[in-house]
mmCIF file of C-alpha atoms in Angstrom:
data_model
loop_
_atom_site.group_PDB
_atom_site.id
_atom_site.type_symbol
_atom_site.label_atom_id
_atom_site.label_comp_id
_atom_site.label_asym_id
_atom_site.label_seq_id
_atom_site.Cartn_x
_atom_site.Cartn_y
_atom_site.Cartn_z
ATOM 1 C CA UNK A 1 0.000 0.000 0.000
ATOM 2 C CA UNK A 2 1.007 3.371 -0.851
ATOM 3 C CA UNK A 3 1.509 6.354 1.331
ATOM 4 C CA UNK A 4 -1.027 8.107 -0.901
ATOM 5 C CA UNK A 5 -3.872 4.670 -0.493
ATOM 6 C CA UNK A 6 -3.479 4.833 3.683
ATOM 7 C CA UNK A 7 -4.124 8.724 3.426
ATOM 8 C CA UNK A 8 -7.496 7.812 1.318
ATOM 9 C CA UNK A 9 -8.507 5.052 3.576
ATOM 10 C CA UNK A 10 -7.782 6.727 6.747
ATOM 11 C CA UNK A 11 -10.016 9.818 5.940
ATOM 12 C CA UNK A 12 -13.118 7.900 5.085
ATOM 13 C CA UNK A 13 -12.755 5.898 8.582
ATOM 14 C CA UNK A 14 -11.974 9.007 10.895
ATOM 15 C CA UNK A 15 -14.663 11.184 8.953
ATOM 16 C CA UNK A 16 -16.746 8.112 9.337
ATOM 17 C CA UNK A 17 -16.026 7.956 12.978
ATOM 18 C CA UNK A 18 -16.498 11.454 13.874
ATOM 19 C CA UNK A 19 -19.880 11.652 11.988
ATOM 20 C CA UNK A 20 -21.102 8.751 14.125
ATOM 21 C CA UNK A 21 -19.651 10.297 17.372
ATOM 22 C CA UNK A 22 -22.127 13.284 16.756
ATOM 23 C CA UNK A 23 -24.684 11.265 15.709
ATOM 24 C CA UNK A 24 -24.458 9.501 19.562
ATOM 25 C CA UNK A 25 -24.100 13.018 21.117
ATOM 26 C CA UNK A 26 -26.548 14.868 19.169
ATOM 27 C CA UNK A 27 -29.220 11.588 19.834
ATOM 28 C CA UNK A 28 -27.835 11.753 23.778
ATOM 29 C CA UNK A 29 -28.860 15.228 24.609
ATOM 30 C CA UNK A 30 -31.978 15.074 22.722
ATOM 31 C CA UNK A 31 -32.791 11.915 25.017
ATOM 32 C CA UNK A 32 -31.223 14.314 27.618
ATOM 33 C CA UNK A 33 -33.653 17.461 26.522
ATOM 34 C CA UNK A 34 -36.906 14.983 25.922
ATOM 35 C CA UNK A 35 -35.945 13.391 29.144
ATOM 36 C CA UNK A 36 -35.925 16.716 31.051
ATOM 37 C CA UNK A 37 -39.004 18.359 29.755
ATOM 38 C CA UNK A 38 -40.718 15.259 30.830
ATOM 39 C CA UNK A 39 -39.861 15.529 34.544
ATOM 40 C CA UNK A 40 -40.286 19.256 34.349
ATOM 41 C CA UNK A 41 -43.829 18.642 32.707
ATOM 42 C CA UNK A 42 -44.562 15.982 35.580
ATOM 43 C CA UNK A 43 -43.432 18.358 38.222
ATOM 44 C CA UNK A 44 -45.351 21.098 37.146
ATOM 45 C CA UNK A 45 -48.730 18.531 36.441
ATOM 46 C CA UNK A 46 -47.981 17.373 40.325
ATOM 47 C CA UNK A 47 -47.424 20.986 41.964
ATOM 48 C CA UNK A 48 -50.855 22.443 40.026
ATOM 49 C CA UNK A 49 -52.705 19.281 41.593
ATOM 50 C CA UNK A 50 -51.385 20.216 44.709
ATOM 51 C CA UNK A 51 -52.689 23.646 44.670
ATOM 52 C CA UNK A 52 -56.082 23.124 43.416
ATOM 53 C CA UNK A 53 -56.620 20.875 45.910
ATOM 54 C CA UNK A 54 -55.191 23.210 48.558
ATOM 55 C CA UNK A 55 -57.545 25.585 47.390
ATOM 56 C CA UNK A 56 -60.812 22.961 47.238
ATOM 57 C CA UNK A 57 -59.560 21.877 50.770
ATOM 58 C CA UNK A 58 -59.310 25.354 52.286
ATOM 59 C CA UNK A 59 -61.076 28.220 49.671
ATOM 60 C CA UNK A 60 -61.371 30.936 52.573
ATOM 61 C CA UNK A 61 -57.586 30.517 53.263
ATOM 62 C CA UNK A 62 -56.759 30.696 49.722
ATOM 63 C CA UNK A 63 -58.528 33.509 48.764
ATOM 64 C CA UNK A 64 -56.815 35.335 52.208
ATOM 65 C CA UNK A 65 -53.436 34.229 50.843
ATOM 66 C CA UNK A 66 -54.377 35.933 47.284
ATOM 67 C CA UNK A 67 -55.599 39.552 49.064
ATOM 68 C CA UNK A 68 -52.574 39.065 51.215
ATOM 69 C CA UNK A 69 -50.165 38.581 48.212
ATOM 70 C CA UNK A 70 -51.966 41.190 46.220
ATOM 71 C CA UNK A 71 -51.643 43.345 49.044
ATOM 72 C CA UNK A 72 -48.075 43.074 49.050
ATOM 73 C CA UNK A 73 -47.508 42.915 45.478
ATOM 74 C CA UNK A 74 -49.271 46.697 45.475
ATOM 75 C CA UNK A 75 -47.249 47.851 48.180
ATOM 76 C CA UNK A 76 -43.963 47.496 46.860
ATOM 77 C CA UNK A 77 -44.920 49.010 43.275
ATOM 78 C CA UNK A 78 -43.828 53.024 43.310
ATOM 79 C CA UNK A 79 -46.899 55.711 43.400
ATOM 80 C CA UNK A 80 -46.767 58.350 40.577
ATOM 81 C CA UNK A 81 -47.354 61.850 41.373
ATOM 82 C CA UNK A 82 -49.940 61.937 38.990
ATOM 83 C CA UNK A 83 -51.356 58.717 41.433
ATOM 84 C CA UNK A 84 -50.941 60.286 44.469
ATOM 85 C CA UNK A 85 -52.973 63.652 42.649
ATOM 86 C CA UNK A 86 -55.560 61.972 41.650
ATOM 87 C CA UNK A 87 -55.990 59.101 44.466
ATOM 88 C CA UNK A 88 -54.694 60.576 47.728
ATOM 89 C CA UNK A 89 -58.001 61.465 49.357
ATOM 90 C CA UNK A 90 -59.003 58.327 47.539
ATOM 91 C CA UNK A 91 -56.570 56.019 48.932
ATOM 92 C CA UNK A 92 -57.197 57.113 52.892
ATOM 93 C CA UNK A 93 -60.717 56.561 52.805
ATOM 94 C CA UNK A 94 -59.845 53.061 50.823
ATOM 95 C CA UNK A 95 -57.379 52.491 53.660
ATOM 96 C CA UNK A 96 -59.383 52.734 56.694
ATOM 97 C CA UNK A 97 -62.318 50.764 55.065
ATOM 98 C CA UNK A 98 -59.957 48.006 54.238
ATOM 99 C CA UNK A 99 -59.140 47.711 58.220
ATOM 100 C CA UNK A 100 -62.322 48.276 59.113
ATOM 101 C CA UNK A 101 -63.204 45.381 56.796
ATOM 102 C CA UNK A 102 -60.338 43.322 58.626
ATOM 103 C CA UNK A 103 -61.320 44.127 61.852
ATOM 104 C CA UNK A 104 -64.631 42.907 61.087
ATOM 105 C CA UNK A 105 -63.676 39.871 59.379
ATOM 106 C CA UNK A 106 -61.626 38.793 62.313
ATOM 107 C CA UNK A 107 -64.123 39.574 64.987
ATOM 108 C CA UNK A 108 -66.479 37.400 62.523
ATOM 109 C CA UNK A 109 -64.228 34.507 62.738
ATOM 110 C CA UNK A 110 -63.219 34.892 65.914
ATOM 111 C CA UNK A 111 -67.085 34.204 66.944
ATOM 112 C CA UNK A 112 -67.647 31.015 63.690
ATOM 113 C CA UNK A 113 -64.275 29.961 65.906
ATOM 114 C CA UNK A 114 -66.034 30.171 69.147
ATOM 115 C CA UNK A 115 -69.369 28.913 68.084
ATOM 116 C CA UNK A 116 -67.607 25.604 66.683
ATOM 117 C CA UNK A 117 -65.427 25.086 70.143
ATOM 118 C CA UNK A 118 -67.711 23.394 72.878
ATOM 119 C CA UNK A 119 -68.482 25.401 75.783
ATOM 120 C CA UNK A 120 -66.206 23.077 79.182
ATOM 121 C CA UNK A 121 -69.058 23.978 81.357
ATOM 122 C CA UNK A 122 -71.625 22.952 78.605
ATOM 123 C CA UNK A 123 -69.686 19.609 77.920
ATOM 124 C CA UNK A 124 -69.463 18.615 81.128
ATOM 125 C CA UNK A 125 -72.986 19.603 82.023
ATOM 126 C CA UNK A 126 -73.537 17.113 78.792
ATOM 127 C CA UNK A 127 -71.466 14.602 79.931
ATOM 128 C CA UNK A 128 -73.088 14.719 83.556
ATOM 129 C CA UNK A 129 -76.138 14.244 81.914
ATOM 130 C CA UNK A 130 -75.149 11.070 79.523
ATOM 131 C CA UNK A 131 -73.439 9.569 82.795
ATOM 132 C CA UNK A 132 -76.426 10.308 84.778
ATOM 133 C CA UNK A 133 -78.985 8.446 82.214
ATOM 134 C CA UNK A 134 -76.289 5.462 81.850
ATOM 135 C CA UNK A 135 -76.474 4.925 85.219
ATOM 136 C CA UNK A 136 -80.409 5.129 85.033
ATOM 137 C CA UNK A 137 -80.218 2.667 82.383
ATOM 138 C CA UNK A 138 -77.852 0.307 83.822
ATOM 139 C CA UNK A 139 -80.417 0.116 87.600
ATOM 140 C CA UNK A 140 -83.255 -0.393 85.201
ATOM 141 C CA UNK A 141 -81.672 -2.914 83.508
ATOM 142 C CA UNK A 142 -80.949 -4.256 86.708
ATOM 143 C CA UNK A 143 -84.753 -4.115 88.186
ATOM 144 C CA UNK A 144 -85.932 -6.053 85.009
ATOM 145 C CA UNK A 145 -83.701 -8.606 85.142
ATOM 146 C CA UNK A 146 -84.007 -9.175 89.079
#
């Protein structure tokens, strides 16, 4: 073999092997890439599940954590002068309705709260009672089968 054949035969092989090299890594990070969107897509599918059903299980709390956020969100944007112009008388009147409307929603769950938790004196005025008529039961029971 010549000098000139091995430079011929040599070229087709490592042109040969370097196409096939990026053939591998070009078909590796598209299993890479597919691979990843996947998990991303199944992440995303799993946290949005989790939420809604945050949100079905608790809707009050939800929609507290949304004011509160929005709240917040509005806070830290800058006021215009034109905004503080146009909305300044505006915004205090907004303001102290919005904590009177807090107030008032707390005191309004304070008392659902309340209203749900058993009174102890109640309870055990209840319990007294259930003992008491167990008791009556069980001598009754007692008489009949005497």
């Amino acid at each position: 073999m010549t000098e000139a054949q091995t430079d011929t035969t040599t070229k087709p092989s490592i042109t040969a092997r370097a196409q096939d090299a990026a053939t591998h890594a070009v078909e590796a990070t598209r299993e890479t890439a597919s691979h990843a969107v996947e998990v991303t897509r199944d992440t995303a599918t799993k946290a949005a599940t989790r939420a809604v059903d945050g949100i079905e299980a608790s809707p009050l709390a939800a929609l507290i954590g949304g004011i509160a956020l929005g709240v917040a969100i509005g806070a830290l944007l800058p006021r215009t002068e034109r905004e503080r112009e146009a909305l300044g008388p505006l915004g205090k009147r907004l303001t102290d309705g919005a904590a009177a409307a807090a107030r008032a929603a707390r005191e309004a769950g304070k008392q659902e709260i309340e209203a749900l938790i058993p009174d102890k004196a109640g309870a055990k005025d209840r319990a007294a009672s259930l003992l008491s008529s167990v008791a009556q039961a069980a001598r009754d029971g007692a008489k009949s089968a005497a």
